[in-house]
PDB file of C-alpha atoms in Angstrom:
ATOM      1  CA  UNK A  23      18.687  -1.726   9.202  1.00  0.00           C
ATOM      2  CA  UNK A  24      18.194  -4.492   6.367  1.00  0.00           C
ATOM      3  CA  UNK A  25      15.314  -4.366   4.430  1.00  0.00           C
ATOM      4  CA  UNK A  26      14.145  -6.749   1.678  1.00  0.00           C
ATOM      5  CA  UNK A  27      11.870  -5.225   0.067  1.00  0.00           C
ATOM      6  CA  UNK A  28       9.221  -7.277  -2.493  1.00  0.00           C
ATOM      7  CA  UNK A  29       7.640  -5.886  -5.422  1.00  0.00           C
ATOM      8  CA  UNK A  30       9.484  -2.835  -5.588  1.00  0.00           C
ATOM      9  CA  UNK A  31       7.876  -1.207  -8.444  1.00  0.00           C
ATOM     10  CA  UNK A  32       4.657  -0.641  -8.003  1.00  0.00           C
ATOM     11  CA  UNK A  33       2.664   1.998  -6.390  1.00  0.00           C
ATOM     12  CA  UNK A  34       3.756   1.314  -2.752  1.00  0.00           C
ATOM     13  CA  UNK A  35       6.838  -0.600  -3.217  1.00  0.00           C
ATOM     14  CA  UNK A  36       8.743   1.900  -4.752  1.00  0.00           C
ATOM     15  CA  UNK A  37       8.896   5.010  -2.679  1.00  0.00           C
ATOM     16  CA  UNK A  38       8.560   2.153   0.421  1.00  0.00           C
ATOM     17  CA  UNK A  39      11.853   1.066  -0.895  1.00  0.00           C
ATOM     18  CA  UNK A  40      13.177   4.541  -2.057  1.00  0.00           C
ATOM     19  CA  UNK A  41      12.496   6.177   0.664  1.00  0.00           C
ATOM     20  CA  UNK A  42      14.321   3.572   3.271  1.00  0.00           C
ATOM     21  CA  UNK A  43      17.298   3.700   0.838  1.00  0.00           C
ATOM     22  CA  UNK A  44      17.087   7.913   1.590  1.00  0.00           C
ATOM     23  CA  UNK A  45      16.906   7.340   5.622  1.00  0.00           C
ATOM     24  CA  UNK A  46      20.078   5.372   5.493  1.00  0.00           C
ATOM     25  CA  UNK A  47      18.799   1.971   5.291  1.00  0.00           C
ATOM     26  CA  UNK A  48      20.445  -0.793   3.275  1.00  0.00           C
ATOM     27  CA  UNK A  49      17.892  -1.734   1.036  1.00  0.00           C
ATOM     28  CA  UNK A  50      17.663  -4.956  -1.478  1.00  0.00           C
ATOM     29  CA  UNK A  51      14.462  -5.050  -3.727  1.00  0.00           C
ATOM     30  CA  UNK A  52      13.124  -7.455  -6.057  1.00  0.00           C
ATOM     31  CA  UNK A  53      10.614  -6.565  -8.563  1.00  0.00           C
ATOM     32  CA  UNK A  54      10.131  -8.661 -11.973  1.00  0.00           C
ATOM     33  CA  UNK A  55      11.601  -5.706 -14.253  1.00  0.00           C
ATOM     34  CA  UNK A  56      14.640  -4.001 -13.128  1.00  0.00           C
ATOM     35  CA  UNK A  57      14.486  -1.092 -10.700  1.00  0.00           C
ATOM     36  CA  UNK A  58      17.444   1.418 -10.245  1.00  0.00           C
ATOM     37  CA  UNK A  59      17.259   1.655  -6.631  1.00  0.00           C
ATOM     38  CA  UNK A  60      19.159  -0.396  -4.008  1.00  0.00           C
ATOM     39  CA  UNK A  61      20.549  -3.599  -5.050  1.00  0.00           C
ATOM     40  CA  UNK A  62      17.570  -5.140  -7.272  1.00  0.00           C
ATOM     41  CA  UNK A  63      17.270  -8.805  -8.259  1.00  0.00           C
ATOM     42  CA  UNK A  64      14.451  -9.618 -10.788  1.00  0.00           C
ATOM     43  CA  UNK A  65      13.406 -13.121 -11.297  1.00  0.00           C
ATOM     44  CA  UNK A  66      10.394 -15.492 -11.038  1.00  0.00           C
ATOM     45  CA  UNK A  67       8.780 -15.313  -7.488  1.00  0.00           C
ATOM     46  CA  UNK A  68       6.194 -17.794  -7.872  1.00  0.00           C
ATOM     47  CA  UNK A  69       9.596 -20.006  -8.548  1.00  0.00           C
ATOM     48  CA  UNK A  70      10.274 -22.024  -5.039  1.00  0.00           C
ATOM     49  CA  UNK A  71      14.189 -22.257  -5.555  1.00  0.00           C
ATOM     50  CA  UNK A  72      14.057 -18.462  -6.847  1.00  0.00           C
ATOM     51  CA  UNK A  73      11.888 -17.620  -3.605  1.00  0.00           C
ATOM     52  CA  UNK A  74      14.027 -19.253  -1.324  1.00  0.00           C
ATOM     53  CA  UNK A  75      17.516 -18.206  -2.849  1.00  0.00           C
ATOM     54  CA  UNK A  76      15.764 -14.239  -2.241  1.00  0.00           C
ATOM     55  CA  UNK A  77      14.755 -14.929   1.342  1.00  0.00           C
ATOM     56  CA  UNK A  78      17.732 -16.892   2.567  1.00  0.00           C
ATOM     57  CA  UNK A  79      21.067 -15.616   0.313  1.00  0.00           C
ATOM     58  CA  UNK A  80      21.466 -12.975   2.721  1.00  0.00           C
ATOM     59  CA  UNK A  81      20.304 -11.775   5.744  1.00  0.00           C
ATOM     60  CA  UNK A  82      17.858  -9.025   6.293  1.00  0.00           C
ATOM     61  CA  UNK A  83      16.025  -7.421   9.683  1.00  0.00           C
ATOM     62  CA  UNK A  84      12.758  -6.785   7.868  1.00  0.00           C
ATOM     63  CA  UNK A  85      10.981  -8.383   4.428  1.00  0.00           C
ATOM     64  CA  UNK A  86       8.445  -5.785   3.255  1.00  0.00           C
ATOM     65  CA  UNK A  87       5.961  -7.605   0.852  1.00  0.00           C
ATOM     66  CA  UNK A  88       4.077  -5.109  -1.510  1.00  0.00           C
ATOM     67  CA  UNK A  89       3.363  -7.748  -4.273  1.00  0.00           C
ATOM     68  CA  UNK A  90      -0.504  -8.127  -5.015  1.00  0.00           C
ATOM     69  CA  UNK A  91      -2.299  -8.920  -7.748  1.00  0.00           C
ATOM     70  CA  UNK A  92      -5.274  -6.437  -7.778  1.00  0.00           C
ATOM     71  CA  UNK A  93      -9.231  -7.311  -8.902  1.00  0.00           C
ATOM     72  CA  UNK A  94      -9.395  -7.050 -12.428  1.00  0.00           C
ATOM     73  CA  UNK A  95      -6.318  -9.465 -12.764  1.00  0.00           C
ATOM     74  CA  UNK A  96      -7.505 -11.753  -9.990  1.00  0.00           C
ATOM     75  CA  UNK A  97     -10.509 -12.692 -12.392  1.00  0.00           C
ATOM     76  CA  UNK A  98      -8.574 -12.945 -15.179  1.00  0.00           C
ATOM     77  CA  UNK A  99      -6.064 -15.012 -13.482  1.00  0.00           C
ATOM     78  CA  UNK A 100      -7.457 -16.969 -10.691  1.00  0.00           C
ATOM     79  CA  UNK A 101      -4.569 -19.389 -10.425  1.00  0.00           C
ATOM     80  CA  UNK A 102      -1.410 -16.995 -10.156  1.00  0.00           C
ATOM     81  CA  UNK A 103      -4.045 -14.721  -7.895  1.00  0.00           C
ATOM     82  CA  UNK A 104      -4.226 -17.340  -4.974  1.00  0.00           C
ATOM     83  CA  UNK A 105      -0.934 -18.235  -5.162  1.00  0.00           C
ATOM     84  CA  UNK A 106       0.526 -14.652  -4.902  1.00  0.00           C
ATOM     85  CA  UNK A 107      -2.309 -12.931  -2.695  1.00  0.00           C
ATOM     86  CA  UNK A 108      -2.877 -15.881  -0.625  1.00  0.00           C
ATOM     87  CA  UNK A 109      -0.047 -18.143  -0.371  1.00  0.00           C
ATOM     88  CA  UNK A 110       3.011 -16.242  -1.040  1.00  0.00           C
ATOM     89  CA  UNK A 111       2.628 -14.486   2.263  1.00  0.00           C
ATOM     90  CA  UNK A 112       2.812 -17.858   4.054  1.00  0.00           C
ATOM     91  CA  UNK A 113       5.632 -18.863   2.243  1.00  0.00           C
ATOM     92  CA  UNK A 114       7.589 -16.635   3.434  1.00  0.00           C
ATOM     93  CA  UNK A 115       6.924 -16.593   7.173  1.00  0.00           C
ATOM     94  CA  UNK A 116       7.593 -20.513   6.632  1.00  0.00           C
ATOM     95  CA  UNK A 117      10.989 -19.776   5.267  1.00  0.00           C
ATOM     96  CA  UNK A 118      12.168 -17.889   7.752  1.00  0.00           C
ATOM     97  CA  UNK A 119      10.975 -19.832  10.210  1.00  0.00           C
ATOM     98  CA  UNK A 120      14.421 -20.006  12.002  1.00  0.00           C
ATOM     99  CA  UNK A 121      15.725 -16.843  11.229  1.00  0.00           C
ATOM    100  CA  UNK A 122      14.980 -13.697  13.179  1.00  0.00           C
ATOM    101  CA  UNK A 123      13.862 -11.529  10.195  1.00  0.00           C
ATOM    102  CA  UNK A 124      10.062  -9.385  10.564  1.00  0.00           C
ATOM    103  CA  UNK A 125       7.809 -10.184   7.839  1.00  0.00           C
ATOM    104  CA  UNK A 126       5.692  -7.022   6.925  1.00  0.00           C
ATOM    105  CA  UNK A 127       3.084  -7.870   5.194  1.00  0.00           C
ATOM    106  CA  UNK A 128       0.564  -5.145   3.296  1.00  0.00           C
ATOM    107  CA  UNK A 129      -3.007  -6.124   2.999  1.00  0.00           C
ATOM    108  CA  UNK A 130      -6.244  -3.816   2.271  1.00  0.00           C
ATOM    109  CA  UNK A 131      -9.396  -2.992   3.263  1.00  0.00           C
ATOM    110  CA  UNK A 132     -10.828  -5.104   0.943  1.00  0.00           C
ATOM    111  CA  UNK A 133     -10.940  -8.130   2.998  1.00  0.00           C
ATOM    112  CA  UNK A 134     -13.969  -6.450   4.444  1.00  0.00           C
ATOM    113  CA  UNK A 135     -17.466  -6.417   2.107  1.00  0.00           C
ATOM    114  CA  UNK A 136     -18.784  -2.692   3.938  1.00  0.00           C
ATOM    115  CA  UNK A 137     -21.778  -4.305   4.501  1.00  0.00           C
ATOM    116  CA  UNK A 138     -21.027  -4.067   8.512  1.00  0.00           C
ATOM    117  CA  UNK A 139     -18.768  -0.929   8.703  1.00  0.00           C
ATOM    118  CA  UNK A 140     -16.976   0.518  10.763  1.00  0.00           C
ATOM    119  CA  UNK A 141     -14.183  -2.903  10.963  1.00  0.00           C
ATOM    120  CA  UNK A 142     -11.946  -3.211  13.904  1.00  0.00           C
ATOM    121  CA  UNK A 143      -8.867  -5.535  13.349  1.00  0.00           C
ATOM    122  CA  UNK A 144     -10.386  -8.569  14.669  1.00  0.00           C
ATOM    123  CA  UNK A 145     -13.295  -7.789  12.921  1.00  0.00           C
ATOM    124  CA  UNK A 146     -14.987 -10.978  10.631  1.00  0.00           C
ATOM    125  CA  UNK A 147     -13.223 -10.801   7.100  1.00  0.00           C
ATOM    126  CA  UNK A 148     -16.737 -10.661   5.168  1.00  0.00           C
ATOM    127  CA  UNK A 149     -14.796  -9.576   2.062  1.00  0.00           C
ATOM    128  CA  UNK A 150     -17.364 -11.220  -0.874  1.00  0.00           C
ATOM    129  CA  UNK A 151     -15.071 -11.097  -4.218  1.00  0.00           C
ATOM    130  CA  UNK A 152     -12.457 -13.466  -5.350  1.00  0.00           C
ATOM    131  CA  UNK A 153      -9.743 -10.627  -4.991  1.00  0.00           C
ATOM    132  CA  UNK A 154     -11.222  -9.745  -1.387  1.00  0.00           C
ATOM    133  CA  UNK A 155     -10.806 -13.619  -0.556  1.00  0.00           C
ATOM    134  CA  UNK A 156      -7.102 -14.076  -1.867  1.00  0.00           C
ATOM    135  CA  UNK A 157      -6.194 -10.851   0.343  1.00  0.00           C
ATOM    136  CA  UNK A 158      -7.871 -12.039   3.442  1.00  0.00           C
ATOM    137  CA  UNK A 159      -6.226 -15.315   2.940  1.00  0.00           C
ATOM    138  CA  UNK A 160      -3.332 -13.832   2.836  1.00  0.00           C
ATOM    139  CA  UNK A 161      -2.765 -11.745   6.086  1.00  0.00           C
ATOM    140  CA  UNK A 162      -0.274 -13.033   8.653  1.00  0.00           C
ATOM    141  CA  UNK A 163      -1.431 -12.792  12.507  1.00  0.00           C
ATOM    142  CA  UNK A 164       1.339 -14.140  14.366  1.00  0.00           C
ATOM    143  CA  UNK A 165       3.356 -12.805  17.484  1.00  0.00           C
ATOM    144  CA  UNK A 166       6.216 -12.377  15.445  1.00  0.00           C
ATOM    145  CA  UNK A 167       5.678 -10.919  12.061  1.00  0.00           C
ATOM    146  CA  UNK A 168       3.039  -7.606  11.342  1.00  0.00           C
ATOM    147  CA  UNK A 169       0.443  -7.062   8.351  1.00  0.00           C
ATOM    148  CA  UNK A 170      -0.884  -3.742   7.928  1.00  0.00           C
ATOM    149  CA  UNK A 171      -3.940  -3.117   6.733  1.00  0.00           C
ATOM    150  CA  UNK A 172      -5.282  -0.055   5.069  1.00  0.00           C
ATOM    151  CA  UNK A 173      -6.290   1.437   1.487  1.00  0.00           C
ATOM    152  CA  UNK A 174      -3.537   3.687  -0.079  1.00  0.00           C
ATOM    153  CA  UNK A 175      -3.098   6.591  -2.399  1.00  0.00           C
ATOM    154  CA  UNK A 176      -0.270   7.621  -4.344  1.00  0.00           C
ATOM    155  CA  UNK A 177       1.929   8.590  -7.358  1.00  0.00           C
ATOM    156  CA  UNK A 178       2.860   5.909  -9.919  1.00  0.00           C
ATOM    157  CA  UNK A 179       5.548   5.243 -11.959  1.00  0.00           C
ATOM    158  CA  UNK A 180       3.203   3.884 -14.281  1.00  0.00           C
ATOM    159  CA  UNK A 181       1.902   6.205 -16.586  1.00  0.00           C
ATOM    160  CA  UNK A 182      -0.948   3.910 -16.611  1.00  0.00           C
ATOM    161  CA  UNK A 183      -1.198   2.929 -13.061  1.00  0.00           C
ATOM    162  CA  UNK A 184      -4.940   2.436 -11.549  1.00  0.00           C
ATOM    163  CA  UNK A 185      -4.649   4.393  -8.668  1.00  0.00           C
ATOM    164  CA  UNK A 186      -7.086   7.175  -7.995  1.00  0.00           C
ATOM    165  CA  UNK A 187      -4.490   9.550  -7.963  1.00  0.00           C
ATOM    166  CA  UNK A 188      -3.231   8.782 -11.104  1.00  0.00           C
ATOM    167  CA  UNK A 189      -6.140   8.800 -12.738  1.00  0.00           C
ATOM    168  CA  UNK A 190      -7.296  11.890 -11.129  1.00  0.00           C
ATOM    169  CA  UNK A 191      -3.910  13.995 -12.706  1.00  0.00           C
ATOM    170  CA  UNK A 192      -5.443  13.091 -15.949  1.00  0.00           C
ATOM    171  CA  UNK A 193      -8.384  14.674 -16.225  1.00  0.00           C
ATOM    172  CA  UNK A 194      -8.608  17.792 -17.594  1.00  0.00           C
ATOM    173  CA  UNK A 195     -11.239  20.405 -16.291  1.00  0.00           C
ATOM    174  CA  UNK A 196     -14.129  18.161 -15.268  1.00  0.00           C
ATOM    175  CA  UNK A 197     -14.529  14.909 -13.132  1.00  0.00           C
ATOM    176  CA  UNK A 198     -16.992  13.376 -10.657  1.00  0.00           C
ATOM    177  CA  UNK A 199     -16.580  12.262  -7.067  1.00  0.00           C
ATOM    178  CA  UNK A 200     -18.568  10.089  -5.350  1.00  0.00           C
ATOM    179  CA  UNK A 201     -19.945  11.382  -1.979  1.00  0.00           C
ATOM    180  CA  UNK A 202     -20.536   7.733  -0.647  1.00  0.00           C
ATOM    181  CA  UNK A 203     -17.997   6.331  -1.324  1.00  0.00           C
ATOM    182  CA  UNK A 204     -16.304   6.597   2.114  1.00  0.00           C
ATOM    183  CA  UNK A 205     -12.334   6.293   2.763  1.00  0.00           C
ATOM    184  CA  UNK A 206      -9.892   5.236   5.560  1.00  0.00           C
ATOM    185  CA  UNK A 207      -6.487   4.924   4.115  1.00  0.00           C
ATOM    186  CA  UNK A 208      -2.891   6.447   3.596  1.00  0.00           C
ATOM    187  CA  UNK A 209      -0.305   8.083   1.363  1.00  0.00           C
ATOM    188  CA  UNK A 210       2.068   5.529   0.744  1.00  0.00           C
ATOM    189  CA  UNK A 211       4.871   8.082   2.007  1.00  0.00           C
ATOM    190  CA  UNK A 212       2.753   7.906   5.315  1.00  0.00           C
ATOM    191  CA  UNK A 213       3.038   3.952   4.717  1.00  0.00           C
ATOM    192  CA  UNK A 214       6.702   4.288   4.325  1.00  0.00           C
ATOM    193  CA  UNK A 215       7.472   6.460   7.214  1.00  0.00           C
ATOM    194  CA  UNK A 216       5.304   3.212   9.627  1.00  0.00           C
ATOM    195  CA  UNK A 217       7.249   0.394   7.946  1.00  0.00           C
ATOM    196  CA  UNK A 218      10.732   2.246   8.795  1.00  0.00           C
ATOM    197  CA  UNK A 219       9.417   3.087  12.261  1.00  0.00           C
ATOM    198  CA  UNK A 220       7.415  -0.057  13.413  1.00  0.00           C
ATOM    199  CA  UNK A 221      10.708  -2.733  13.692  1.00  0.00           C
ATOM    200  CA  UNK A 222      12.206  -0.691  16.090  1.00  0.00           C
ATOM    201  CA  UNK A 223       8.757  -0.981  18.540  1.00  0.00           C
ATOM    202  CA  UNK A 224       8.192  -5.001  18.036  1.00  0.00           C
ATOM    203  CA  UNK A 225       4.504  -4.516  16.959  1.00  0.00           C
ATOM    204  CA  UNK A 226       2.896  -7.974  15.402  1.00  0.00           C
ATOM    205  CA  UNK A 227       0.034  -8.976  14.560  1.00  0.00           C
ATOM    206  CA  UNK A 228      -2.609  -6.957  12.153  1.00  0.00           C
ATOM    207  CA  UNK A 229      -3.089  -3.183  12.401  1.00  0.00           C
ATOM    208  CA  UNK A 230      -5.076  -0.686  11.190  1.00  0.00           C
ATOM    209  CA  UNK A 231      -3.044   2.193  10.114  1.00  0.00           C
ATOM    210  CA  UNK A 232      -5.497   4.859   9.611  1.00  0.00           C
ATOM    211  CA  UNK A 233      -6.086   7.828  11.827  1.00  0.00           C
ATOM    212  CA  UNK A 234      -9.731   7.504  12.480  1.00  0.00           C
ATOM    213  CA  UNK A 235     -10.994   9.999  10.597  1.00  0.00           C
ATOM    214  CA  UNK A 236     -13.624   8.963   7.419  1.00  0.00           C
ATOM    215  CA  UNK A 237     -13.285  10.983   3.995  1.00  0.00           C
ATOM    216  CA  UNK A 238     -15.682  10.670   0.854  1.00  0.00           C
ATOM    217  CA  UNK A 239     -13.679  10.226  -2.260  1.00  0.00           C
ATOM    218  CA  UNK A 240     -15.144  13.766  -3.572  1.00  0.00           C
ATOM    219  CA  UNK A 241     -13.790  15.042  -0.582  1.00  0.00           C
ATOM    220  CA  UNK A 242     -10.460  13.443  -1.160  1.00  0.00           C
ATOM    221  CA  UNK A 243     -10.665  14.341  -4.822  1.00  0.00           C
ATOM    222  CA  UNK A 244     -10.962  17.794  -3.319  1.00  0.00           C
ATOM    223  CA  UNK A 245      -8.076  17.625  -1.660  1.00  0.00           C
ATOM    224  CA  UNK A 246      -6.061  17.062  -4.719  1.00  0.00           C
ATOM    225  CA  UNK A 247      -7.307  19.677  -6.551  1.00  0.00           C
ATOM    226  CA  UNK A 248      -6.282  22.285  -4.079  1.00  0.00           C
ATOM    227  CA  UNK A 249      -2.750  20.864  -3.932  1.00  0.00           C
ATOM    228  CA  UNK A 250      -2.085  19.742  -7.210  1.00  0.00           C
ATOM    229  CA  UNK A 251      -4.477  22.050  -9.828  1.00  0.00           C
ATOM    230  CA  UNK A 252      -4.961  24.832  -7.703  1.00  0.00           C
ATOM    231  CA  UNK A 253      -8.978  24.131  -7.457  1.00  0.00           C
ATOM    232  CA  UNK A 254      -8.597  25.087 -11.427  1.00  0.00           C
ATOM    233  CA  UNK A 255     -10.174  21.515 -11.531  1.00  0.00           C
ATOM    234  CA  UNK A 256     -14.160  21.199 -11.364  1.00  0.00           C
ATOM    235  CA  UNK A 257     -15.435  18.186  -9.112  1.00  0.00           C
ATOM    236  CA  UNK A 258     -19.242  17.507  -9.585  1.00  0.00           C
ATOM    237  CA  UNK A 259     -20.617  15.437  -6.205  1.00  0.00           C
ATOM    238  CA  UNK A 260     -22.425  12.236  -7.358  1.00  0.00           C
ATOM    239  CA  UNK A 261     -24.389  10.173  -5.642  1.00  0.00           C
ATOM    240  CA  UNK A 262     -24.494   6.929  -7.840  1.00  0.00           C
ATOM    241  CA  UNK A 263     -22.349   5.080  -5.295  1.00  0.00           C
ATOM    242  CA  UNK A 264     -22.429   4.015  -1.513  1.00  0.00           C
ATOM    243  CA  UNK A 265     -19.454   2.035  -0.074  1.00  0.00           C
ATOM    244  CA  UNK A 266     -18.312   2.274   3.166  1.00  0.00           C
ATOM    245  CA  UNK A 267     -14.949  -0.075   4.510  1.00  0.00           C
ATOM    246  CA  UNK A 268     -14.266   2.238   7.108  1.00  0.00           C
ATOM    247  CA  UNK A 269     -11.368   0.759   9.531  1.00  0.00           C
ATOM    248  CA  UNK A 270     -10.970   1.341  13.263  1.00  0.00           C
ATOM    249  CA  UNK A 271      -7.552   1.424  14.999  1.00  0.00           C
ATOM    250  CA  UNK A 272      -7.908   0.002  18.803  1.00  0.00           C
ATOM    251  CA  UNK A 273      -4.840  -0.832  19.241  1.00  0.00           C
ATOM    252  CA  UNK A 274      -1.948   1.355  21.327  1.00  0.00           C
ATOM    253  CA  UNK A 275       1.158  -0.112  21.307  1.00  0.00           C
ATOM    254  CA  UNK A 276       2.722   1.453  18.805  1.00  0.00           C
ATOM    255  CA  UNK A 277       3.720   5.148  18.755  1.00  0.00           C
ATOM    256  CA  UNK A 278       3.585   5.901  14.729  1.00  0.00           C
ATOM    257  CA  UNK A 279       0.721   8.844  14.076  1.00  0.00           C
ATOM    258  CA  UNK A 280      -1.243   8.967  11.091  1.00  0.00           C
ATOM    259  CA  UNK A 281      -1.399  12.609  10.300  1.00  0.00           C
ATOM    260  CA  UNK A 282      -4.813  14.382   8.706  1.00  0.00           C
ATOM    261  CA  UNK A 283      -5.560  13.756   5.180  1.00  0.00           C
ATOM    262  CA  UNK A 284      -4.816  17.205   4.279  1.00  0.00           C
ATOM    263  CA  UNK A 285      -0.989  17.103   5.842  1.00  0.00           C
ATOM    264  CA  UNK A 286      -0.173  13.380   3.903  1.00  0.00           C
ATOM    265  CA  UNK A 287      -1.456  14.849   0.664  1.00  0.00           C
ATOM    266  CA  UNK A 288       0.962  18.041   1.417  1.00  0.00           C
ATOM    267  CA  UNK A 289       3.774  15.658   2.053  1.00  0.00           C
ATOM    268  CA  UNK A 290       2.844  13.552  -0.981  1.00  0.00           C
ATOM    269  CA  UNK A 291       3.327  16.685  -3.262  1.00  0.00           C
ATOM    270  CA  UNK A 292       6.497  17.648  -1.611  1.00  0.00           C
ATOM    271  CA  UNK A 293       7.567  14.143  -2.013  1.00  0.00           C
ATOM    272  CA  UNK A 294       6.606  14.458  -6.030  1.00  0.00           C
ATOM    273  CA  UNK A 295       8.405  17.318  -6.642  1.00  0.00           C
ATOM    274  CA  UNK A 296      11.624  16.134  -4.720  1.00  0.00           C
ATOM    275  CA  UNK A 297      11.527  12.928  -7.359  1.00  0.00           C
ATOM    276  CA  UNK A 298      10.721  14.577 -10.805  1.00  0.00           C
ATOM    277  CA  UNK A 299      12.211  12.152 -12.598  1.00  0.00           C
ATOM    278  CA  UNK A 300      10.191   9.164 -11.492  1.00  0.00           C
ATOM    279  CA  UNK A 301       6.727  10.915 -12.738  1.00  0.00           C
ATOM    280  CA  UNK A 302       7.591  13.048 -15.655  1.00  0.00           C
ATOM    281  CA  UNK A 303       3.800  12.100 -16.329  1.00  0.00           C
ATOM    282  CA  UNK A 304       2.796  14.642 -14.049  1.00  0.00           C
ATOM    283  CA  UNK A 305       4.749  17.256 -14.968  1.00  0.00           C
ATOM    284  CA  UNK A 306       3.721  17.688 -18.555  1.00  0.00           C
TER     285      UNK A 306
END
């Protein structure tokens, strides 16, 4: 199969697009700074002739969009924010508008405020930030192209990357872990594994992919230390914060299982020490 895949260096994009390239998948990705995996083109995507020459040059089965601009930067940048959280997505589905190419589309749970959790996918997008506005803006809920929704976790290229993981292999001996603040998300292997799987089954629309299952992030910080620092790693429970964007999967048309926390953070490390050389960070 074809994939495009768009923004191909950050924390999802790039084992989405390395680990298609692995399966056998002919993979093209664009990210603004050159990545050595399938055939990358770098350019300027908030360019309309650039966009269009990416979408239409060739001919793909599936355009994966990982490009987001995340809170801090939406703030900071209010103008490139709404055009790459909120319209970008829409640009695309209207360019291949006559073309038979699946838009995937990644959006968060942070279209929804917690104030009335658990959400179900046709829940009310009460997401109260600027950043939770571009994103819920920017989902696509059509019968022909599919935006998954969910939180992630992950290893990043980026030494400085702002994912919890990340920041979590840099502490040293001592850290704190909120007990309220409650997750329903996936590794971005896990991610990877539903993009290459849900083409084949025709699912549209938005989905949840989560597995059902709650976790506070002190249990999830937990969870890394076992795998990752052997519990050498001391995790003090605090109680300062209370957020809860828990999502609810109802739907069962498509066949893809989310597996238990514990079994995507095993894969993740496996997955890590398989690709050494994209996180020497980790390893010193």
């Amino acid at each position: 199969m074809k994939y495009l895949v768009i923004g191909a260096t950050g924390m999802a994009g790039h084992i989405i697009s390395i680990y298609l390239s692995e399966q056998g998948h002919d993979v093209t990705t664009y990210s603004r700074t050159a990545f050595s995996y399938g055939r990358n083109r770098t350019g300027d995507i908030t360019d309309p002739i650039f966009l269009r020459s990416l979408l239409l040059d060739d001919t793909h089965d599936v355009v994966v969009n990982c490009i987001g601009m995340l809170k801090n930067a939406c703030e900071t940048n209010q103008k490139e924010s709404i055009y790459v959280n909120s319209y970008l997505p829409h640009a695309i589905v209207s360019l291949l508008e006559n073309r038979q190419t699946k838009l995937i589309h990644l959006s968060t749970d942070c279209v929804f405020s917690g104030k009335a959790s658990p959400y179900q996918e046709n829940s009310l997008r009460d997401g109260e930030t600027f950043y939770d506005r571009t994103k819920g803006l920017g989902e696509i809920e059509n019968s022909k192209h599919l935006t998954l929704r969910n939180s992630i976790i992950g290893p990043d290229m980026k030494v400085d990357g702002v994912g919890l993981f990340n920041w979590f292999m840099k502490q040293q001996n001592m850290m704190n872990g909120y007990t309220g603040a409650i997750w329903t998300g996936v590794t971005t292997l896990t991610l990877a594994k539903a993009i290459e799987r849900a083409p084949s089954e025709g699912i549209t629309g938005i989905y949840h992919l989560v597995n059902n299952q709650s976790i506070s992030k002190y249990d999830l910080l937990q969870l890394f230390n076992k795998h990752f620092k052997d519990n050498q790693a001391t995790i003090h429970a605090c109680h300062l914060l209370n957020v809860d964007k828990t999502l609810i999967n109802t739907r069962n048309d498509f066949s893809f299982v989310v597996p238990s926390y514990e079994e995507m953070i095993i894969e993740m490390k496996h997955w890590i020490r398989g690709h050494k050389d994209l996180y020497p960070h980790y390893f010193n």
